[in-house]
Coordinates of C-alpha atoms in Angstrom, one line a residue:
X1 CA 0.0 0.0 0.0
X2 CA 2.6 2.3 0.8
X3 CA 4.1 1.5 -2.6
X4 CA 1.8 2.5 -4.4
X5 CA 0.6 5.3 -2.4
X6 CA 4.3 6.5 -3.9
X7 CA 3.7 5.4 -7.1
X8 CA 0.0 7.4 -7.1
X9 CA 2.6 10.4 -5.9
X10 CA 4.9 10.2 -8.6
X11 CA 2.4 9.4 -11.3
X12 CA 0.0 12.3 -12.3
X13 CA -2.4 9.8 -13.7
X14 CA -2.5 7.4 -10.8
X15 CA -2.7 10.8 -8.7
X16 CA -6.2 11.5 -9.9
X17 CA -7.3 8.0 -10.0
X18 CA -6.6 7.4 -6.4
X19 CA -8.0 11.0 -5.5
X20 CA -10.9 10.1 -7.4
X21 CA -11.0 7.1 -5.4
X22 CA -10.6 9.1 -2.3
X23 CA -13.4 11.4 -3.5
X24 CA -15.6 8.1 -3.7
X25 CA -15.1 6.9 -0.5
X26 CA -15.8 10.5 1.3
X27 CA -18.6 11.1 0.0
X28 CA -19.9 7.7 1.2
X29 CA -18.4 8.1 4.7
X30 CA -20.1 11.8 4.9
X31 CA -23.4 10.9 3.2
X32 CA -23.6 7.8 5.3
X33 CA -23.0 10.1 8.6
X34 CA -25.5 12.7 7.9
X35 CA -27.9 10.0 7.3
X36 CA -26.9 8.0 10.8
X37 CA -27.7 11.5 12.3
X38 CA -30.8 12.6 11.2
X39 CA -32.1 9.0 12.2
X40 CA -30.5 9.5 15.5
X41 CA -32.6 12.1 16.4
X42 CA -35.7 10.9 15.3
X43 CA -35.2 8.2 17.9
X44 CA -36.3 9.7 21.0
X45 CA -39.4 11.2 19.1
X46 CA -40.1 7.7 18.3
X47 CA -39.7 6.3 21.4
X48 CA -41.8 8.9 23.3
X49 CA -44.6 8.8 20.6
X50 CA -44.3 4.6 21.5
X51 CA -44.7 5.3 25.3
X52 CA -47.8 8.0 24.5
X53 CA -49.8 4.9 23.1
X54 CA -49.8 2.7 26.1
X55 CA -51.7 3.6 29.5
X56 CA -48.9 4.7 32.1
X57 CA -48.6 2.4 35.1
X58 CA -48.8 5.2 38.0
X59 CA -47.6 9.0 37.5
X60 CA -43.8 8.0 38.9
X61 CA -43.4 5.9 36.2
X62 CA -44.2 8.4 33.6
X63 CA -42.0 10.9 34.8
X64 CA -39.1 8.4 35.0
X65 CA -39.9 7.1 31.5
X66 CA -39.9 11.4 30.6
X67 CA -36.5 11.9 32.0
X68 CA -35.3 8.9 31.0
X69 CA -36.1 9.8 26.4
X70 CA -35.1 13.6 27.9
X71 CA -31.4 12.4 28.8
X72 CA -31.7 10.1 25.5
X73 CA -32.4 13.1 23.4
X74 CA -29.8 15.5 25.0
X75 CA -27.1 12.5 24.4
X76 CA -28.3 12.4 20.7
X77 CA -27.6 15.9 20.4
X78 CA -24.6 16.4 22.2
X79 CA -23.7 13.3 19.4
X80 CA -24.6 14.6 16.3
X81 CA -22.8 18.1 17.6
X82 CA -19.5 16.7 18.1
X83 CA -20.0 14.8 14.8
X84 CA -20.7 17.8 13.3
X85 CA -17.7 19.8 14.5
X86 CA -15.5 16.9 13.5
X87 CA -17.4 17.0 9.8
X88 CA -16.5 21.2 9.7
X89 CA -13.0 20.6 10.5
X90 CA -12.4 18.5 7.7
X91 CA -14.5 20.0 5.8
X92 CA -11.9 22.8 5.5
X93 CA -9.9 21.4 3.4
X94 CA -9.7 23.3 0.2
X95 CA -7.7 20.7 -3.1
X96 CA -6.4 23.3 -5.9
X97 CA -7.5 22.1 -9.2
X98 CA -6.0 24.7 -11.9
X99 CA -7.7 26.8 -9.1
X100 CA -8.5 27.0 -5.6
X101 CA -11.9 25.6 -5.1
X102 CA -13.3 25.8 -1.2
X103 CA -14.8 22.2 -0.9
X104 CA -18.6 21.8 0.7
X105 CA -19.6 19.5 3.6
X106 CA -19.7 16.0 3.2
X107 CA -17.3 16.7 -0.1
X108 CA -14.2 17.6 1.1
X109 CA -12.3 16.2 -2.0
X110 CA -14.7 17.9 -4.3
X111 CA -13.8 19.3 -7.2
X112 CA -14.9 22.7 -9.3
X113 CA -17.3 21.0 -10.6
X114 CA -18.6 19.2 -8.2
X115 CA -18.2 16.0 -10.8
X116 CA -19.4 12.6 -8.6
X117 CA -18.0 9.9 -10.4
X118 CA -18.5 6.5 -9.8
X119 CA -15.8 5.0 -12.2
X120 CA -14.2 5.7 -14.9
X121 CA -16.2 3.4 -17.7
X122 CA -19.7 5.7 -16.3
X123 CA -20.4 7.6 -18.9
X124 CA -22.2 10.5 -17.8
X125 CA -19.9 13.0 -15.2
X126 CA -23.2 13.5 -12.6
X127 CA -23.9 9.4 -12.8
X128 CA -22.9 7.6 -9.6
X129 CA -23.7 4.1 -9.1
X130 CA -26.0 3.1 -5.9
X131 CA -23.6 1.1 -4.4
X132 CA -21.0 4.1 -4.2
X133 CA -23.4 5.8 -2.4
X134 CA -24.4 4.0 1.7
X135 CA -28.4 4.8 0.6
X136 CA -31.0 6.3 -1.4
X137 CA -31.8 8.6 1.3
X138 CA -28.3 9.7 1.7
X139 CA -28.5 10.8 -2.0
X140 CA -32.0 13.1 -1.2
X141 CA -29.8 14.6 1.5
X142 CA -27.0 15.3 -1.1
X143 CA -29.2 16.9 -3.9
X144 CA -30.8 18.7 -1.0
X145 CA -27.8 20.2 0.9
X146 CA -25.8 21.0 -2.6
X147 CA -28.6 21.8 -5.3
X148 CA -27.3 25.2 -5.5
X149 CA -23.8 24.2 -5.9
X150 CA -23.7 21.3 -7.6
X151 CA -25.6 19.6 -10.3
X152 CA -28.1 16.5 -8.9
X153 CA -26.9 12.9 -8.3
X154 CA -28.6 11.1 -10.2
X155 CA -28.7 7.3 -9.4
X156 CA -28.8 5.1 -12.3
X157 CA -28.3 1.6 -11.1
X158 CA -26.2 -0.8 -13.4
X159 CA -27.2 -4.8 -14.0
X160 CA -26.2 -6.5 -10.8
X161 CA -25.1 -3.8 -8.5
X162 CA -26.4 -4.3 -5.1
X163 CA -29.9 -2.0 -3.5
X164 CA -30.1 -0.3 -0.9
X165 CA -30.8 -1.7 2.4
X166 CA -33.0 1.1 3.1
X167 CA -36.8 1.8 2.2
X168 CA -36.9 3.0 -1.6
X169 CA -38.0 5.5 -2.6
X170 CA -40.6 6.4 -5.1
X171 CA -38.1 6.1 -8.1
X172 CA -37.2 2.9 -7.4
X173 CA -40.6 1.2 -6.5
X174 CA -41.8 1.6 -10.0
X175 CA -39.4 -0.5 -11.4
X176 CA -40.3 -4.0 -11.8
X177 CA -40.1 -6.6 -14.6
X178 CA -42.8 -7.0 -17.2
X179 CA -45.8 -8.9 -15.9
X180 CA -44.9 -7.9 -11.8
X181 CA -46.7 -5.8 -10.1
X182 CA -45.3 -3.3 -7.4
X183 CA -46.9 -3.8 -3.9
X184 CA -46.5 0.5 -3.3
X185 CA -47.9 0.9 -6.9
X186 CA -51.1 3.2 -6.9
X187 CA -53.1 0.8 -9.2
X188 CA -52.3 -2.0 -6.5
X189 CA -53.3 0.0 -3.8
X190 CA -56.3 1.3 -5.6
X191 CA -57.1 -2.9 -6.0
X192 CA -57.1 -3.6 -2.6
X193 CA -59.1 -0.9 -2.0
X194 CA -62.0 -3.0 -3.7
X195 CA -61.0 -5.7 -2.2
X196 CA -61.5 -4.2 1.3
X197 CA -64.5 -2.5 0.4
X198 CA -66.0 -6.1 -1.2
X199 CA -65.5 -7.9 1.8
X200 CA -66.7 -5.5 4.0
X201 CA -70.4 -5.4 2.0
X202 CA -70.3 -9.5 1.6
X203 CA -69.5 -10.1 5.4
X204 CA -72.8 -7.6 5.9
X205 CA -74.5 -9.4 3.1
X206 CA -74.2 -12.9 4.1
X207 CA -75.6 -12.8 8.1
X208 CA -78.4 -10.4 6.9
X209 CA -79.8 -12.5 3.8
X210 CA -79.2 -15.8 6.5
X211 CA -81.6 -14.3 8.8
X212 CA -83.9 -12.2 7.2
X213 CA -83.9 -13.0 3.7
X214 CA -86.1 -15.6 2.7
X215 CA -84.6 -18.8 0.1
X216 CA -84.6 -17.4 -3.2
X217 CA -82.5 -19.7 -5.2
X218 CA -82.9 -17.1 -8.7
X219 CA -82.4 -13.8 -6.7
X220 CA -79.3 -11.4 -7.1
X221 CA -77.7 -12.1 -4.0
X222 CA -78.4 -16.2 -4.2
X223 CA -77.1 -16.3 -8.0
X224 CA -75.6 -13.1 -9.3
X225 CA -73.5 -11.8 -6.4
X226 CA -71.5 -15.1 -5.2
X227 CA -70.4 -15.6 -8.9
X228 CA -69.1 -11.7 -9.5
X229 CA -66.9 -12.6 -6.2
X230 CA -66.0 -15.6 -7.0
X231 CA -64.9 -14.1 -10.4
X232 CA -63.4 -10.7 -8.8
X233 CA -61.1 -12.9 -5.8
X234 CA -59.8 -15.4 -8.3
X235 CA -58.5 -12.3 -10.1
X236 CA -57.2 -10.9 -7.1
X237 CA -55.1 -14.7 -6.4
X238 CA -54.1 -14.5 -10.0
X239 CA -52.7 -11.0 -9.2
X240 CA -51.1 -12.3 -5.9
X241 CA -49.2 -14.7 -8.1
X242 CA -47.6 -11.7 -9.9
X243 CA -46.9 -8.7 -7.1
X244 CA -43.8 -8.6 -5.4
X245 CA -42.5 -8.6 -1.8
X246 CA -40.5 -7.1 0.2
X247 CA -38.1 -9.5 2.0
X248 CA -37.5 -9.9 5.5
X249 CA -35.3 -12.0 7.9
X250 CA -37.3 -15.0 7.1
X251 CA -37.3 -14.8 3.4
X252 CA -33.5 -16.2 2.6
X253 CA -33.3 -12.7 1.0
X254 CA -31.4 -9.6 2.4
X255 CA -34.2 -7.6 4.1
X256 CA -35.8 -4.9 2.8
X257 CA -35.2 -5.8 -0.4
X258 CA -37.6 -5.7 -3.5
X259 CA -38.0 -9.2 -4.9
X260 CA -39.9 -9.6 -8.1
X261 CA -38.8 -13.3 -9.2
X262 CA -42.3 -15.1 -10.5
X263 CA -41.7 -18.0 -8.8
X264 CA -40.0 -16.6 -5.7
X265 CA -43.5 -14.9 -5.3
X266 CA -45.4 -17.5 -6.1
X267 CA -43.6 -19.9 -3.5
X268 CA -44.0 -17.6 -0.7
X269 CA -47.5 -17.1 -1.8
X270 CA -48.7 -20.6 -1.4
X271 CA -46.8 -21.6 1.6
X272 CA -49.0 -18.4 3.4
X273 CA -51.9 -18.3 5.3
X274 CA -53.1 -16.5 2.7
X275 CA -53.5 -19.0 0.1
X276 CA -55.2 -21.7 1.9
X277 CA -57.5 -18.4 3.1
X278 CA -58.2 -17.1 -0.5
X279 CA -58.4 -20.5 -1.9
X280 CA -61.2 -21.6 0.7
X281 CA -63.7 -18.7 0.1
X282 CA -63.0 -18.3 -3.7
X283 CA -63.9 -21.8 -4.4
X284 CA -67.7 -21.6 -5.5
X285 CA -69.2 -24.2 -3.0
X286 CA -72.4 -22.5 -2.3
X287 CA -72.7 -22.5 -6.3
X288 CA -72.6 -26.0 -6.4
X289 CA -74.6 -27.0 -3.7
X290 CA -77.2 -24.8 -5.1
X291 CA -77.2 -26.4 -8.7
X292 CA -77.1 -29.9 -7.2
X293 CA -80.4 -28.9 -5.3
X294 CA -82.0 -28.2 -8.5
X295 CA -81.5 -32.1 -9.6
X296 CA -84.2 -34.1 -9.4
X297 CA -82.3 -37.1 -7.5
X298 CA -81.7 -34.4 -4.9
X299 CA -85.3 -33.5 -4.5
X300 CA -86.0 -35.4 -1.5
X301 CA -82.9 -34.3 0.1
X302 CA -83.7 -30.3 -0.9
X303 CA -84.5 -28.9 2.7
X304 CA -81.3 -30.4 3.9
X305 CA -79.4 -29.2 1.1
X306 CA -81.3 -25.7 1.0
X307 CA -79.6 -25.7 5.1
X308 CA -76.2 -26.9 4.2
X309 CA -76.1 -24.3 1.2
X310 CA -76.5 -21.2 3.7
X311 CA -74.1 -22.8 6.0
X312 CA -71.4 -23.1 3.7
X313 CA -71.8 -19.6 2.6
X314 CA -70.6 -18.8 5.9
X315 CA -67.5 -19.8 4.9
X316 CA -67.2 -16.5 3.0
X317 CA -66.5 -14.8 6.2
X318 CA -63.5 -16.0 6.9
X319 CA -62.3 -13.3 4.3
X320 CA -62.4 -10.9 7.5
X321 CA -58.7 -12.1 7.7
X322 CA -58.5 -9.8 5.0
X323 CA -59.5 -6.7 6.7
X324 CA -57.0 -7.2 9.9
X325 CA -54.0 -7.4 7.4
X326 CA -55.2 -4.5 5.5
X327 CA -56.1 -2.6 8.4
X328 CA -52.5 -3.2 10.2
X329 CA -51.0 -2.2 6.8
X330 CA -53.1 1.5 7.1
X331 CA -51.5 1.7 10.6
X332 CA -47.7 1.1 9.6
X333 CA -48.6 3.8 7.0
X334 CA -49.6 6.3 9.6
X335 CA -46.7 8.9 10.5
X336 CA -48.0 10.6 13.4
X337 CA -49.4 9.9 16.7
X338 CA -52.5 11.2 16.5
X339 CA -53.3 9.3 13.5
X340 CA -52.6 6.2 15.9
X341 CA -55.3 7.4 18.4
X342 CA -57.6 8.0 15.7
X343 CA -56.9 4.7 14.1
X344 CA -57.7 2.9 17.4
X345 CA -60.5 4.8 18.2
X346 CA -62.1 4.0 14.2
X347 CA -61.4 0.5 15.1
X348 CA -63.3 0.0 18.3
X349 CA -66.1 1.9 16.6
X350 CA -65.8 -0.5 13.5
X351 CA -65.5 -4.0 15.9
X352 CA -68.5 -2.7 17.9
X353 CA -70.4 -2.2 14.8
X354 CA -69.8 -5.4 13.4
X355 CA -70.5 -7.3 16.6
X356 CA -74.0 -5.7 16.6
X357 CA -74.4 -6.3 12.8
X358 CA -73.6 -10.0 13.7
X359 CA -75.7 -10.2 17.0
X360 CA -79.0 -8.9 14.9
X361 CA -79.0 -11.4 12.6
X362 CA -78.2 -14.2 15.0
X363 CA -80.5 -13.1 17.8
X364 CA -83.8 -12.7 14.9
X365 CA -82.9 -16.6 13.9
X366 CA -82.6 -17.9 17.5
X367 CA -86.4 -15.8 17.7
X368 CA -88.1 -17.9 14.7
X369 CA -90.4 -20.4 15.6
X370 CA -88.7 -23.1 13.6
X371 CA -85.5 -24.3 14.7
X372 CA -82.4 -22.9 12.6
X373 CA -81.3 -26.9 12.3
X374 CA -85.2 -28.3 12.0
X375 CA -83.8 -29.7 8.5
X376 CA -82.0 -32.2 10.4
X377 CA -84.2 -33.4 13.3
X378 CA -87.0 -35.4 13.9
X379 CA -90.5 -34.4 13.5
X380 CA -91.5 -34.8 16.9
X381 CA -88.6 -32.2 17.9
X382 CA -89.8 -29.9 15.4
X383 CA -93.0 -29.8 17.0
X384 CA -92.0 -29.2 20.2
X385 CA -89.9 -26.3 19.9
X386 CA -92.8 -25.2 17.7
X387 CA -94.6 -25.0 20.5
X388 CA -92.8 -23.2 22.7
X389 CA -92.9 -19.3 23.0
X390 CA -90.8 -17.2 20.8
X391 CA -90.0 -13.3 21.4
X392 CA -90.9 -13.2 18.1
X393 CA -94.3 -14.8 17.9
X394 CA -95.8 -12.9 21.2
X395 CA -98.5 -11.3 20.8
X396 CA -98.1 -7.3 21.6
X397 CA -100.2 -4.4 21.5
X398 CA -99.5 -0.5 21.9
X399 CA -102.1 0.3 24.3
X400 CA -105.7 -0.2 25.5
X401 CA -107.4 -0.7 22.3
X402 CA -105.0 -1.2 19.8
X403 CA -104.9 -4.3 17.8
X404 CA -102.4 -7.2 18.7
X405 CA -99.6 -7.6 16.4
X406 CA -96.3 -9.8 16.7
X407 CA -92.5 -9.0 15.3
X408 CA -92.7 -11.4 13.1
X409 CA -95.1 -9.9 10.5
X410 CA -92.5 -6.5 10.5
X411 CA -91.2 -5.2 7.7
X412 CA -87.5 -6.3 7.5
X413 CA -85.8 -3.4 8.2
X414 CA -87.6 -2.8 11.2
X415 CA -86.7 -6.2 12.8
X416 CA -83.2 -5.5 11.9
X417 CA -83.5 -2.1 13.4
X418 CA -85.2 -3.4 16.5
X419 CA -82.0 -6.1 16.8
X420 CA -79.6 -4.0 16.2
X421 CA -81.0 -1.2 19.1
X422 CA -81.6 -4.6 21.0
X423 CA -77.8 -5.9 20.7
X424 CA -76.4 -2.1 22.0
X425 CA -78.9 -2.1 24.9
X426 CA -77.3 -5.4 26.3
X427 CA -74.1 -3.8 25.7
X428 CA -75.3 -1.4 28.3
X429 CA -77.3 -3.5 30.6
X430 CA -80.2 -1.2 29.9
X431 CA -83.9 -2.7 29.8
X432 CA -84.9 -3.6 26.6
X433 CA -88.6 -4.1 25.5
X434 CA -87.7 -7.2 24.2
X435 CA -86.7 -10.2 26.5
X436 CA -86.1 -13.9 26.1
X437 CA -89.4 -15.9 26.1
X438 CA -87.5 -19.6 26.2
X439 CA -84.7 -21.3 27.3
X440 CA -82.6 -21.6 24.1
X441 CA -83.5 -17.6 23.8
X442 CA -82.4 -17.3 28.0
X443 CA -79.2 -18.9 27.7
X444 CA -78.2 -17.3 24.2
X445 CA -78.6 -14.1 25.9
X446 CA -76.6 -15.0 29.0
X447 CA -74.1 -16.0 27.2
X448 CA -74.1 -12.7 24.7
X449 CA -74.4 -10.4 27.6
X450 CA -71.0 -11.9 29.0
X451 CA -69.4 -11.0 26.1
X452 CA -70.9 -7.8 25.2
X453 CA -69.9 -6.5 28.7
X454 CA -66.3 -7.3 28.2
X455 CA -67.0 -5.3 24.8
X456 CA -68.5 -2.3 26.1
X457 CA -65.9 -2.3 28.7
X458 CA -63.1 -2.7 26.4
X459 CA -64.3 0.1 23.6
X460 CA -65.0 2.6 27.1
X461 CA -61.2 2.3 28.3
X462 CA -60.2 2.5 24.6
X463 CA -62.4 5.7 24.1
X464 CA -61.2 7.7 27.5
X465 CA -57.5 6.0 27.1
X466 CA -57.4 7.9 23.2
X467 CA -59.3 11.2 24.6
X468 CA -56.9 11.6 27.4
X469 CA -54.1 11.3 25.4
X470 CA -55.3 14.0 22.7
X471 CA -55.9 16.3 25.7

């Protein structure tokens, strides 16, 4: 090394290669520092934003935990000061090239032109490649800090040059091979979108037709509607075969990096949950069941197969899974804490809707006078639960004079409106005007009102827990 450090003296040629060289490395090493800092002190923000989001033990913990990301934060700066002397002293250094040019921060071997060079075969003077460079978002701090000095970097990535390890940026996410979709791609976002919004109407769809729908084998919603989602989901698999990833620990691949390989996606793809998930409540089984009912052989078999049918479309709610992967993804997007408290509040609001959505239809079947599985038992069994009283079948009048009349013969959407008040006035223990009249009814409703306590509970330390925290 020495050597040829005297060689590199001696020879003008090898001079500017190995100040070129130099240059390089510099530029790297001050990039890479500027970018270590202004991570540094986004730490204790972090951290404290972290704390903010869970309840405090007792108030000597939180001021420990305050003092504690206060002595964190002035360490950080006392850090990134003393870095930052060190960076202006050798920043000073000034290289004469036909000329005495003053070099910038985090180019001290700059030269007039403020040239970044990543080799000599690059063809264009302002092309450096991104493995000269420690990141992508040490680049954005370069054009930032220099844009009136020096022209921009501009990082054109050659064939098998390595990524960065950090988050790319928007430049970089749109490129992808033929046929691969990007998962931050607006279209794909915009797709799951629908997606979201198609499981959210079929999960409301599927309970309500169940209970207050009657069997309609030609309607829209028996015929029409399971097929357009059948058809929509298996596009959405197809599409799944053909987005890419980003790799983590677990992926044999260096994290954080974009992979785009068909058959690296499709690998990971069906060794997921998510396959067996999307496979399960895409496959038409509903549709089937429903065309075998319309065979004769099948005929005396329809009332069981006309109960199995509207069981198995049941299934389609385990596409809910879909909604707790999209909805986590919405919170790792957030960048602030407020949107956090927002977020948690919206989803208490959202579980407690859907938990009465759920309860309505469930507590309007358990209120029929048949038995939800009177398909499969015996006559005799039918007969007897016939028999006994139903909250639905009582006979009820508005006052002295007014003729009888029974839930029963309501218009749907007043028994679903009646459930659905029902469902929140358990929630709150308040008397309802509607109580159990048997003792499938009496025990269904003991065992919701355990359960809709530990709701209402839950979503009233959620609500004053995100109120507190915004005053």
């Amino acid at each position: 090394r020495r050597q040829g450090v005297h060689q590199a003296c001696a020879n003008p040629r090898l001079r500017s290669e190995h100040d070129a060289q130099l240059e390089r490395t510099t530029v790297s090493f001050y990039s890479h520092m500027d970018s270590m800092m202004s991570r540094l002190r986004e730490w204790p923000e972090l951290l404290q934003g972290s704390l903010d989001l869970h309840p405090r033990h007792s108030p000597d913990f939180g001021l420990v935990v305050g003092k504690a990301v206060t002595n964190l934060r002035v360490a950080v700066d006392d850090f990134c000061s003393a870095l930052t002397n060190s960076d202006d002293r050798f920043a000073s250094i000034s290289v004469d090239h036909g000329g005495a040019a003053k070099s910038s921060r985090y180019m001290p071997m700059a030269t007039a032109k403020g040239a970044i060079s990543a080799k000599p075969s690059v063809k264009h003077q302002n092309t450096v490649r991104l493995c000269d460079l420690a990141s992508t978002h040490d680049a954005e701090n370069w054009n930032r800090m220099h844009k009136h000095s020096f022209p921009a970097v501009d990082l054109a990535v050659e064939d098998g040059e390595p990524e960065s390890l950090d988050t790319p940026d928007k430049k970089w996410h749109d490129k992808c091979p033929s046929g691969v979709f990007n998962p931050q791609d607006p279209s794909r976002r915009w797709w799951d979108k629908i997606v979201v919004i198609l499981v959210v109407a079929d999960t409301l769809i599927v309970p309500f037709q169940l209970a207050y729908l009657p069997y309609q084998p030609h309607s829209f919603l028996m015929l029409t509607w399971p097929w357009l989602l059948t058809l929509f989901f298996a596009v959405d698999m197809l599409m799944s075969f053909h987005t890419g990833y980003y790799a983590n620990s677990q992926d044999g691949e260096r994290p954080g990096r974009l992979v785009t390989h068909t058959a690296k996606i499709a690998r990971r793809y069906i060794n997921s949950r998510t396959f067996l998930l999307d496979l399960v409540t895409t496959f038409p089984w509903s549709q089937i069941l429903l065309g075998l009912a319309g065979i004769s052989f099948f005929e005396p078999w329809k009332t069981q197969v006309v109960l199995i049918i509207g069981l198995v479309r049941l299934v389609r709610l385990l596409r809910l899974a879909k909604l707790f992967d999209a909805w986590e993804r919405v919170e790792e997007s957030l960048g602030s804490v407020e949107q956090l408290h927002v977020a948690a509040l919206l989803r208490m609001l959202i579980t407690t809707f859907f938990f009465c959505h759920f309860n309505a239809c469930i507590w309007w079947i358990v209120g029929q006078h048949k038995h939800p599985l009177a398909a499969f038992m015996s006559k005799e069994a039918n007969e007897q639960y016939e028999g006994l009283p139903h909250w639905t079948t009582m006979e009820r009048s508005d006052g002295p004079g007014s003729p009888s009349w029974e839930w029963a013969e309501q218009p749907v959407f007043t028994a679903y409106a009646l459930c659905f008040y029902w469902t929140l006035g358990v929630m709150r223990t308040m008397p309802s005007e509607v109580l159990p009249a048997n003792i499938l009814e009496r025990v269904y409703v003991m065992v919701l009102m355990f359960v809709a306590l530990s709701l209402f509970a839950i979503s009233i330390a959620q609500v004053t827990q995100t109120f507190t925290k915004f005053t």
